[in-house]
Short mmCIF file of C-alpha atoms in Angstrom, two decimals:
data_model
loop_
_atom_site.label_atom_id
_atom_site.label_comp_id
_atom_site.label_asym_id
_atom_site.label_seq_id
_atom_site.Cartn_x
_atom_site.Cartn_y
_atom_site.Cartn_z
CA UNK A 28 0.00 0.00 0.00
CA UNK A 29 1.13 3.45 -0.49
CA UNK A 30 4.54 4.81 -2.23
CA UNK A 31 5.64 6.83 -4.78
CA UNK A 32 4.26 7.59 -8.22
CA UNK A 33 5.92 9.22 -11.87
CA UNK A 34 3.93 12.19 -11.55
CA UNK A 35 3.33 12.55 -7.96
CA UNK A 36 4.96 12.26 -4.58
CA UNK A 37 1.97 10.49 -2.26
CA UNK A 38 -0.61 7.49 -3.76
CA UNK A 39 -3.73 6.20 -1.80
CA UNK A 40 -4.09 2.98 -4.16
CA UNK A 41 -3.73 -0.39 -2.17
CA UNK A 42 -2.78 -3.92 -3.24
CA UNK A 43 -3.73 -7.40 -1.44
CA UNK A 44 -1.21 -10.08 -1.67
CA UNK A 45 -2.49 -13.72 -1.82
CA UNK A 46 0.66 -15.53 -1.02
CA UNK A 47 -1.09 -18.96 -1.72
CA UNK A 48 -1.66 -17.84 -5.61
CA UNK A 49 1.29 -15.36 -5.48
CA UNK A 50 -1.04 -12.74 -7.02
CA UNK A 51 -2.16 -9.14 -6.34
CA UNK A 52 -5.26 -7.83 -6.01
CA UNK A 53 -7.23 -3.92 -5.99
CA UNK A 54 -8.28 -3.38 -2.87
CA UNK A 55 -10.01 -0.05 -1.30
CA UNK A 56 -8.18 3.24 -1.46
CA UNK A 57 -6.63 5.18 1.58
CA UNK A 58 -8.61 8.02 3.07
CA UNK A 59 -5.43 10.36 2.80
CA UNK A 60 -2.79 9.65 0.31
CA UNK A 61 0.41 9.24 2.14
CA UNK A 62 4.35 8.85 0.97
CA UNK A 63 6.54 5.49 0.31
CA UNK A 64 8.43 5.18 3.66
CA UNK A 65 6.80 7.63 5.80
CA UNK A 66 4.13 5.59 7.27
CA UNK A 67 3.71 1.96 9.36
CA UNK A 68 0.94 -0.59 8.71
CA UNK A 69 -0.12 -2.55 11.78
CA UNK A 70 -1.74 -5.75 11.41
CA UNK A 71 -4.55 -5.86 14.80
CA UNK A 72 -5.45 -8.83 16.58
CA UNK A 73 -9.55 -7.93 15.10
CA UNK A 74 -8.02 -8.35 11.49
CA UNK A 75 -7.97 -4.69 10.94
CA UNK A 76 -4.86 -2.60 9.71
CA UNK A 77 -3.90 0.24 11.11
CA UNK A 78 -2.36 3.32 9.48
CA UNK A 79 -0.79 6.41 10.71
CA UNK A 80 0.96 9.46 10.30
CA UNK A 81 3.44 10.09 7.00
CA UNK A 82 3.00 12.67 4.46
CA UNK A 83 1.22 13.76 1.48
CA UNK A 84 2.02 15.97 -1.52
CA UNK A 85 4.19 16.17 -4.29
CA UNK A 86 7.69 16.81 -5.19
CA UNK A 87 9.31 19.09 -3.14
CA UNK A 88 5.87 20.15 -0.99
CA UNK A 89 5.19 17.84 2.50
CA UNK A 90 2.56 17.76 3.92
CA UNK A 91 2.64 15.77 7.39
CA UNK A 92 -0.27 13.75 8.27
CA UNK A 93 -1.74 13.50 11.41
CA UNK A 94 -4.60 11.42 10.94
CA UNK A 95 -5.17 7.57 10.81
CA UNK A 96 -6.83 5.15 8.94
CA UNK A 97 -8.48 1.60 9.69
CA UNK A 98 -8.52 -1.36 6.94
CA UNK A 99 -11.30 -3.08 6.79
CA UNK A 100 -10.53 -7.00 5.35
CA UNK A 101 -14.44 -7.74 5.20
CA UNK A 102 -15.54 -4.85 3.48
CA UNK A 103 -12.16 -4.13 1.49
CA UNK A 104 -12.58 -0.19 2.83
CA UNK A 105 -11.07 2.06 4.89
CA UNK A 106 -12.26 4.53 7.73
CA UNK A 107 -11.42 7.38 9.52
CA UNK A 108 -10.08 6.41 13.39
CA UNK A 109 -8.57 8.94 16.47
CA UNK A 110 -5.82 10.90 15.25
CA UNK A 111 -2.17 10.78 16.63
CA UNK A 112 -1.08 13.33 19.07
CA UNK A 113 1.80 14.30 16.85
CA UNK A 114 1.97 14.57 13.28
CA UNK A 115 4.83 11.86 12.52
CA UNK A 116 6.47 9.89 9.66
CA UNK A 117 9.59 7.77 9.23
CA UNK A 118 8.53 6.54 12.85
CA UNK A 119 7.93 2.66 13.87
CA UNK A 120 4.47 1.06 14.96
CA UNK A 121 4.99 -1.88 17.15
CA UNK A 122 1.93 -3.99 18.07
CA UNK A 123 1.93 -5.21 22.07
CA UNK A 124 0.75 -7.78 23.33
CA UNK A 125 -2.28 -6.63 24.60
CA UNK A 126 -3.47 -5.30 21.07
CA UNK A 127 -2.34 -1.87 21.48
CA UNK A 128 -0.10 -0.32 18.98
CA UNK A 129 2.73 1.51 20.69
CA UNK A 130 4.08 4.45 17.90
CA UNK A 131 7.77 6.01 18.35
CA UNK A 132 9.81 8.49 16.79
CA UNK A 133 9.57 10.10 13.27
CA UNK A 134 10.36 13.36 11.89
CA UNK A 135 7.87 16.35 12.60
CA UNK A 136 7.95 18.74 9.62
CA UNK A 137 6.33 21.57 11.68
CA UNK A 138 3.55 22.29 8.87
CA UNK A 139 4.01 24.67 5.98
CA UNK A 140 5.09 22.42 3.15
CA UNK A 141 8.50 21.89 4.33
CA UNK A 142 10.04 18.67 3.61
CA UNK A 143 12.68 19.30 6.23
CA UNK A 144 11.85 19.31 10.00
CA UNK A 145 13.04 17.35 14.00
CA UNK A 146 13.30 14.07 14.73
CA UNK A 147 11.60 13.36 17.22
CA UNK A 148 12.18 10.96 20.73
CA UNK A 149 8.31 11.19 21.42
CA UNK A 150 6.15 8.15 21.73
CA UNK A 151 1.94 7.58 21.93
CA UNK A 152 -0.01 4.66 22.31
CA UNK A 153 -3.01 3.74 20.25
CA UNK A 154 -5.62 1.78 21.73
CA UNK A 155 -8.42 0.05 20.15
CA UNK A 156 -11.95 0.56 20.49
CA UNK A 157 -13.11 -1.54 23.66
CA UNK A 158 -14.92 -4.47 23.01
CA UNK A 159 -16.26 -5.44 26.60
CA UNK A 160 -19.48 -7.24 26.18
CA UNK A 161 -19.11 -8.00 22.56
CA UNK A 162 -19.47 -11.64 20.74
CA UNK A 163 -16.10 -12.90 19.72
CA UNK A 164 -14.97 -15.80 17.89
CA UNK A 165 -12.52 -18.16 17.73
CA UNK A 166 -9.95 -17.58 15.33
CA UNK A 167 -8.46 -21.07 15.13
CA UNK A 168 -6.46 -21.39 12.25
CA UNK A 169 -4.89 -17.48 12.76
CA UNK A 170 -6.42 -16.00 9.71
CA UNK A 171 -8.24 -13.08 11.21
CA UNK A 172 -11.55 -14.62 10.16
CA UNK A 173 -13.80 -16.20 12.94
CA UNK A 174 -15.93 -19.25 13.55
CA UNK A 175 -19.43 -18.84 13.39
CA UNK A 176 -20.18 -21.90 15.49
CA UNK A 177 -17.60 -20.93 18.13
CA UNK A 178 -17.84 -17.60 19.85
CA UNK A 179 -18.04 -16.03 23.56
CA UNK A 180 -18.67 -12.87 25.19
CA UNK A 181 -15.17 -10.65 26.03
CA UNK A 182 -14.97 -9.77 29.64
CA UNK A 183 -12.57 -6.47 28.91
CA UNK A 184 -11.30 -4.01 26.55
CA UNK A 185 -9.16 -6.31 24.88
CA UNK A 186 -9.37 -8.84 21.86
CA UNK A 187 -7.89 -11.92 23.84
CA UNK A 188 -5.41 -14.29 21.68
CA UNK A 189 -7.41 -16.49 19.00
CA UNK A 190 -10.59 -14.61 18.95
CA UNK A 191 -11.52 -11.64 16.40
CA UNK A 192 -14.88 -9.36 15.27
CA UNK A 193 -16.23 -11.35 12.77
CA UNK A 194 -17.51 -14.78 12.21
CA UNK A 195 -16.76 -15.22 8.31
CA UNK A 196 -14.89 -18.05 8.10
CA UNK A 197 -16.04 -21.04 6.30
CA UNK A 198 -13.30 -23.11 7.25
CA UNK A 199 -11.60 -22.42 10.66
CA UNK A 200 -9.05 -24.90 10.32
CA UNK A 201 -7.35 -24.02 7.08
CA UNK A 202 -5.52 -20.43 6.63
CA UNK A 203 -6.18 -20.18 3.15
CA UNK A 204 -9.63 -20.48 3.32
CA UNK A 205 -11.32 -17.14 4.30
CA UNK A 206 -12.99 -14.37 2.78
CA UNK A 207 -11.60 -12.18 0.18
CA UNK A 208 -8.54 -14.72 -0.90
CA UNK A 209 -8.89 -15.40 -4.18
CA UNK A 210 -10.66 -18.65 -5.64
CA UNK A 211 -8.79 -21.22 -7.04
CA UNK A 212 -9.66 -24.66 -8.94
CA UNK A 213 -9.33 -27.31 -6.01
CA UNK A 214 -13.32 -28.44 -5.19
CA UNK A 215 -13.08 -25.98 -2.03
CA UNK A 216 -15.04 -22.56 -1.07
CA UNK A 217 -11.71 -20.55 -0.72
CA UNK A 218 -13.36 -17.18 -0.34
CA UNK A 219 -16.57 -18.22 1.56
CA UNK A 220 -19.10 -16.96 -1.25
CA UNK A 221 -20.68 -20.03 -0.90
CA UNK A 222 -19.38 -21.35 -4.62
CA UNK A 223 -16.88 -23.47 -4.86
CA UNK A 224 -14.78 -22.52 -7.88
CA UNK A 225 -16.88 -20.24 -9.43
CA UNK A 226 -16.25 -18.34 -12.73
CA UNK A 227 -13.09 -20.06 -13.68
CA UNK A 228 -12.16 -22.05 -16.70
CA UNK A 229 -9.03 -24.84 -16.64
CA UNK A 230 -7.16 -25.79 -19.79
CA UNK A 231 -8.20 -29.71 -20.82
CA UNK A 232 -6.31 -31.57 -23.56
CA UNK A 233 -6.91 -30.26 -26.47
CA UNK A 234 -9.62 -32.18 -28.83
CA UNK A 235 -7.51 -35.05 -30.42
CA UNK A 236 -9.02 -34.87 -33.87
CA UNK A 237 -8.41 -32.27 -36.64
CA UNK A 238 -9.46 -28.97 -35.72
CA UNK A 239 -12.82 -27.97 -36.88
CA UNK A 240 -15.92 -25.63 -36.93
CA UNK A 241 -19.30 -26.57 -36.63
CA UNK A 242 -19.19 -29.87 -35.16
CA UNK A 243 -21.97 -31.79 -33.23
CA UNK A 244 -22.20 -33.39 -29.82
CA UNK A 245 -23.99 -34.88 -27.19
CA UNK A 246 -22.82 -36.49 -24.14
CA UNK A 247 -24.06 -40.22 -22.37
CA UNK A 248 -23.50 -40.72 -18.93
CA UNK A 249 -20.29 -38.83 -18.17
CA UNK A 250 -18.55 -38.86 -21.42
CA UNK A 251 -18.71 -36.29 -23.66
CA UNK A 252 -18.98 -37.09 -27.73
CA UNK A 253 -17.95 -34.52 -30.52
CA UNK A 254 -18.34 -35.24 -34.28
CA UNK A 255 -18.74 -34.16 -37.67
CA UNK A 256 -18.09 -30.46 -39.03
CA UNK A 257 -15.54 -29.28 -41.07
CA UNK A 258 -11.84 -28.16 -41.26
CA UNK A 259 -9.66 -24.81 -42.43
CA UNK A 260 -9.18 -26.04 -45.67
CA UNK A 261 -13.09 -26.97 -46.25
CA UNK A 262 -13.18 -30.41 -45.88
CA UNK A 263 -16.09 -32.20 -44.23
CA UNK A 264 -16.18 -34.79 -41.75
CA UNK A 265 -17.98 -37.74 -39.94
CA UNK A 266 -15.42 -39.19 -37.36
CA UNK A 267 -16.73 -39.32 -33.67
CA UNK A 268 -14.24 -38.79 -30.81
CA UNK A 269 -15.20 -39.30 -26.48
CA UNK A 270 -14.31 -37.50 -23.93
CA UNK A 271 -13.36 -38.84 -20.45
CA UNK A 272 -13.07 -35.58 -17.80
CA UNK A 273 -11.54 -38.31 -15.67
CA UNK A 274 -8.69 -38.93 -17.28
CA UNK A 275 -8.61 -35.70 -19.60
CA UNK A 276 -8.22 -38.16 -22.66
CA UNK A 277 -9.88 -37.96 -26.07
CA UNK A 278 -10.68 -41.09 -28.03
CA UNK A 279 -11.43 -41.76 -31.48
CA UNK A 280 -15.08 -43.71 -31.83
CA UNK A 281 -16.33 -45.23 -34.90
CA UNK A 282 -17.02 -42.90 -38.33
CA UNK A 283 -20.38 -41.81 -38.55
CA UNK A 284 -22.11 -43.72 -41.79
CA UNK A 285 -23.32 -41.91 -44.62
CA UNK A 286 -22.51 -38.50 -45.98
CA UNK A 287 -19.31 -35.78 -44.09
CA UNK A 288 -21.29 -32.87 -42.72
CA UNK A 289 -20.67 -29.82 -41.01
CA UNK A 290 -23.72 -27.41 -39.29
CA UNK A 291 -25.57 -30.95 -37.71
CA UNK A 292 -27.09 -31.37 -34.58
CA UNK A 293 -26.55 -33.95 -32.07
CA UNK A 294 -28.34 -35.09 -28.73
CA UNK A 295 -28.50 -37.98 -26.42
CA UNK A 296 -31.70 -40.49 -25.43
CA UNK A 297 -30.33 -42.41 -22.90
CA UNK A 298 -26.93 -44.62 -23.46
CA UNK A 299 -27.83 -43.39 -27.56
CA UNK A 300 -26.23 -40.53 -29.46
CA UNK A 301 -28.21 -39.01 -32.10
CA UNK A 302 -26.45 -36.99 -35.20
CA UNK A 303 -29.01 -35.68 -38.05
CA UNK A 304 -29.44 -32.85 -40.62
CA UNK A 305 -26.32 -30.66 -41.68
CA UNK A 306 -24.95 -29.54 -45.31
CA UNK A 307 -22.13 -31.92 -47.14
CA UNK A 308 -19.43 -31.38 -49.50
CA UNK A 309 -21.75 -31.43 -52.54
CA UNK A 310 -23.59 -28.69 -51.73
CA UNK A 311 -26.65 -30.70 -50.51
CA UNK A 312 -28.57 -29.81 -47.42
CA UNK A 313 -29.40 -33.32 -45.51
CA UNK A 314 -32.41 -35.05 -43.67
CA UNK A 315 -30.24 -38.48 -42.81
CA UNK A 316 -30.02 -39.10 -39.30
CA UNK A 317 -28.02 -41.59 -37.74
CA UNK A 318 -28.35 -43.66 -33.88
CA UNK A 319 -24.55 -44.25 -31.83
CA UNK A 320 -24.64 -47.11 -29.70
CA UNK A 321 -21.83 -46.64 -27.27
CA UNK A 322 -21.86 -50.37 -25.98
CA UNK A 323 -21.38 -51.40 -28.89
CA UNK A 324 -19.19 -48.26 -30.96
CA UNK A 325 -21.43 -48.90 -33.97
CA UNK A 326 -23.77 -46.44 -35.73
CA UNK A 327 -26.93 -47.35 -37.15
CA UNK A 328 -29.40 -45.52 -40.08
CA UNK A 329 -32.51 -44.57 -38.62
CA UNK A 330 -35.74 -42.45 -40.50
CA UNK A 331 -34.53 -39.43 -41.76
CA UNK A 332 -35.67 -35.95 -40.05
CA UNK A 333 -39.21 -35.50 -40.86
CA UNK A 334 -38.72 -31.91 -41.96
CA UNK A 335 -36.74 -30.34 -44.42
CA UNK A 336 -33.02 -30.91 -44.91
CA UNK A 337 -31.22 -27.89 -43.16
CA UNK A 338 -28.32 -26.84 -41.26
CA UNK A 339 -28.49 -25.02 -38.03
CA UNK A 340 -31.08 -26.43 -36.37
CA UNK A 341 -31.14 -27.10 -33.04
CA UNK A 342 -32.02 -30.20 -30.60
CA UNK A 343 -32.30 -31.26 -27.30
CA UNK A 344 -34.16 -34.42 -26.04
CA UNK A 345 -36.92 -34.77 -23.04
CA UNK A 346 -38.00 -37.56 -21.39
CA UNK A 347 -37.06 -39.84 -23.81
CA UNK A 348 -37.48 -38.23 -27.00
CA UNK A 349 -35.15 -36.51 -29.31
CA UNK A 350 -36.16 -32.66 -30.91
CA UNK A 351 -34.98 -30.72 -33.87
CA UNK A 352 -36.21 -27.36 -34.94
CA UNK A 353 -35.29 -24.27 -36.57
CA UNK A 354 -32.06 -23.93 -38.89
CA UNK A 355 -31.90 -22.52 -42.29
CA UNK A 356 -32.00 -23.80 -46.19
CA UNK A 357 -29.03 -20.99 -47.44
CA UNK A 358 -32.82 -19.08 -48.88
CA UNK A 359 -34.64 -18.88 -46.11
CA UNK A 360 -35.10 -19.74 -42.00
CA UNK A 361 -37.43 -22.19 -40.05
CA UNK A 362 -39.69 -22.19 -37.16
CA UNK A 363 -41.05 -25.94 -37.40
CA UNK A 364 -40.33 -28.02 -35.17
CA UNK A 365 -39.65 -32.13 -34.64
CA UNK A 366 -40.35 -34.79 -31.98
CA UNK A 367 -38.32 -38.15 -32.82
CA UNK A 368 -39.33 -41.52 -30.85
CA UNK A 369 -36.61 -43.76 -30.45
CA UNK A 370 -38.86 -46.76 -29.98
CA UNK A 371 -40.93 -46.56 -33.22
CA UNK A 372 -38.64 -45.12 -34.76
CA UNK A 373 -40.81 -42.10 -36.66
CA UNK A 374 -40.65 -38.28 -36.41
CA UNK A 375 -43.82 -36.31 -35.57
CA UNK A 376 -44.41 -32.30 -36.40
CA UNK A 377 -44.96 -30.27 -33.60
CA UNK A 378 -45.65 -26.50 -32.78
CA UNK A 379 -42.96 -23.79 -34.43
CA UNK A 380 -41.21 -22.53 -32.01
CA UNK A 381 -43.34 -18.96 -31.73
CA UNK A 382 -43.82 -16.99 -35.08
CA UNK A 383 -39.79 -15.91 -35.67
CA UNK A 384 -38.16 -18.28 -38.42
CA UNK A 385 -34.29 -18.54 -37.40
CA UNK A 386 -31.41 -20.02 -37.80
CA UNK A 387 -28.23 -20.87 -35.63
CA UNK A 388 -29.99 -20.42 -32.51
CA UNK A 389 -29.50 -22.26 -28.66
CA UNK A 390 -31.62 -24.73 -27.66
CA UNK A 391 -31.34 -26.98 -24.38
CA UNK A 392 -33.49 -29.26 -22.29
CA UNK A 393 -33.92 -28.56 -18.14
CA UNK A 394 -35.80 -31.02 -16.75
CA UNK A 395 -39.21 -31.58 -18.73
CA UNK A 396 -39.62 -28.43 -20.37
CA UNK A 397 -36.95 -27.71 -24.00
CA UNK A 398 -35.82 -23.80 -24.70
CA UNK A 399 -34.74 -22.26 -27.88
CA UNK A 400 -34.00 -18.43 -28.28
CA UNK A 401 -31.62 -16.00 -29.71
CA UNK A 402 -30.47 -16.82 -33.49
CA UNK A 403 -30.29 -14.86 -37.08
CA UNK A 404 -32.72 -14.64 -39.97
CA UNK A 405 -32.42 -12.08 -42.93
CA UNK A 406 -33.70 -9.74 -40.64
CA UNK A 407 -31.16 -9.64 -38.39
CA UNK A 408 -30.05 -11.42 -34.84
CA UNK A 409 -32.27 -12.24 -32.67
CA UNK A 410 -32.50 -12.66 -28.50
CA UNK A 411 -36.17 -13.44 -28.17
CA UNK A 412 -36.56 -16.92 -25.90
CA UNK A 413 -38.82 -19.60 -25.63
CA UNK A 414 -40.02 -22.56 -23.69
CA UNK A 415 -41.48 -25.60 -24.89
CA UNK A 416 -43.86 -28.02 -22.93
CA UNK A 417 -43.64 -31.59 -24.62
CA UNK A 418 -46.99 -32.60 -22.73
CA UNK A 419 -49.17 -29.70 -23.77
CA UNK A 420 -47.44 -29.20 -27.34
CA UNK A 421 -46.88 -25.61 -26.73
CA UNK A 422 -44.49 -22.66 -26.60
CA UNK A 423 -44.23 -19.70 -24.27
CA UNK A 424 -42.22 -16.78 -24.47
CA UNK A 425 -39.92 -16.26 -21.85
CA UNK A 426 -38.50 -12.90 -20.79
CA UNK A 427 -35.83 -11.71 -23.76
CA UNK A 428 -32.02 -13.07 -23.41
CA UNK A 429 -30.41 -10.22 -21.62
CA UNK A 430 -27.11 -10.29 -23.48
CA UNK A 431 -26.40 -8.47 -27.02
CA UNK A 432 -28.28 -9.67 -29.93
#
């Protein structure tokens, strides 16, 4: 915290180090900003930091400071606490035993700007606000963060060893764990939020087959499957690869039968992968629509989609059945919209998805109920959203995807 800047002598910005990640981090600006050398910080046995004293201004103009400041950890803030006796910087802050911080010498610049002044032999004691009655917690692991489950009621003025303020630890027995340290990827809360490695992505091994746009998927039990599409140089595809998050490792599966494709749509129905519609190397759009039985690593022909041929489209599958709607014919866009039974092996129209023809759209399954939204048609993008009840055969619109069109 604090020091010296290019084009000015005092800065009020402050930095957290995490030494588990060996990062920095913004934190809340000073009050007052003070000069590179001229101040102490004092860690408190509450979790707070204390700073006094110093001085602020700019090259060849100082300004003592007489005022201190309290850090906040929780809040990330600082506030305004009682101000020294004597303005002072260069001096030491020692914390005692009993929580107090005990400040000593320093220079006092007398006021006026002058960056000269006396060193001074003076000392003053700061002493926390009392706490006598309050709820304290234990502070097990030493982190400055307290257990909500363990707490008593202090008996003086003083923060006794292994207690502190606040009771917002979600792990009192490991250091690193406490609010406001940063989260990493290990299956723990590390900051307390309540998520456990929220809003971070980790690099896998990269897809094992030739790189590609416009592929399908679908994934049975915990393996993930990725297929078709087509390459840099234009050429289309039908291999099949799995995915095992276990042990980060792709596999090559069996070919797909029938035509290369790119712009298809996959799902699952069960332990079966579905792959259907798309646009091949001949220019043709496609209805054929194939079945992947992983026990087996075989594909089999089943009917064709029971719309147009497109590309796309979208699909998801609900209890049991497979869907495909939407996608485009290079002319024009689609609304209709597909149900496929596995068992007798026959697709069935049902209602367009709302009254918006679209193409390259979302669409995704949660629970019993399908949603497709956002999308392009001559017309321009789209962000409108929509869910689909299988069991009535109809579509609701939904409040508008909140991101760009």
């Amino acid at each position: 915290t604090e020091g010296i800047q290019p084009s000015t002598f005092s800065v009020d910005d402050c930095e957290l180090y995490n030494p588990n990640t060996g990062t920095w981090l913004v934190t809340g600006s000073l009050i007052i900003s003070r000069e590179w050398g001229s101040v102490s910080l004092t860690l408190l046995t509450n979790g707070q930091v204390l700073v006094e004293g110093g001085i602020t201004g700019y090259w060849g103009v100082c300004n003592e400071v007489i005022e201190a400041e309290l850090y906040d950890p929780l809040t990330g803030s600082w506030s305004s606490t009682g101000s020294m006796n004597v303005p002072r910087s260069g001096h030491t802050s020692t914390l005692l035993p009993n929580g107090h911080v005990l400040v000593a010498g320093g220079i006092d610049l007398f006021g006026g700007g002058s960056c000269s002044g006396t060193v001074l032999s003076s000392a003053e004691l700061y002493t926390p606000p009392c706490i006598s009655g309050s709820t304290i917690y234990a502070d097990t692991d030493g982190d400055s963060y307290g257990d909500a489950s363990n707490s008593i009621i202090a008996e003086s003025c003083d923060l006794p060893f292994g207690y502190v303020l606040n009771n917002t630890d979600c792990n009192d027995a490991d250091a690193s764990i406490h609010p406001g340290t940063e989260e990493v990827i290990n299956c723990l809360d590390d900051n307390c939020n309540g998520i456990i490695d929220e809003g971070k992505w980790i690099q896998k091994a990269n897809f094992a087959g030739s790189a590609r746009v416009n592929a399908a998927s679908f994934t049975i039990g915990d393996k993930a499957y990725l297929g078709t599409g087509m390459t840099s140089n234009g050429s289309y595809l039908k291999d099949l690869w799995e995915y095992d998050p276990v042990t980060n490792v792709w596999t090559q599966k069996a070919d797909m039968g029938g035509k290369k494709r790119y712009k298809a749509v996959g799902f699952a129905i069960g332990n079966k992968g579905y792959i259907g519609t798309g646009y091949d190397q001949d220019g043709s759009l496609i209805k054929s629509f194939g079945e992947y039985d992983v026990a087996t690593n075989s594909w089999t022909q089943k009917a064709d989609f029971g719309g147009s041929g497109r590309q796309n489209a979208v699909g998801f599958a609900i209890n049991g059945k497979g869907y495909i709607g939407t996608g485009g014919n290079f002319l024009t866009q689609h609304n209709d919209f597909w149900e496929y039974d596995p068992d007798t092996n026959q697709w069935t129209q049902k209602a367009n998805v709302g009254d918006t023809l679209r193409e390259a759209a979302v669409g995704f399954s949660i629970g019993e109920k399908g949603y497709i939204g956002t999308g392009s048609n001559s017309n321009g993008y789209k962000n409108d959203f929509w869910e689909y009840d299988p069991t009535t055969d109809t579509w609701t619109a939904n409040s508008d995807f909140a991101g760009g069109e």
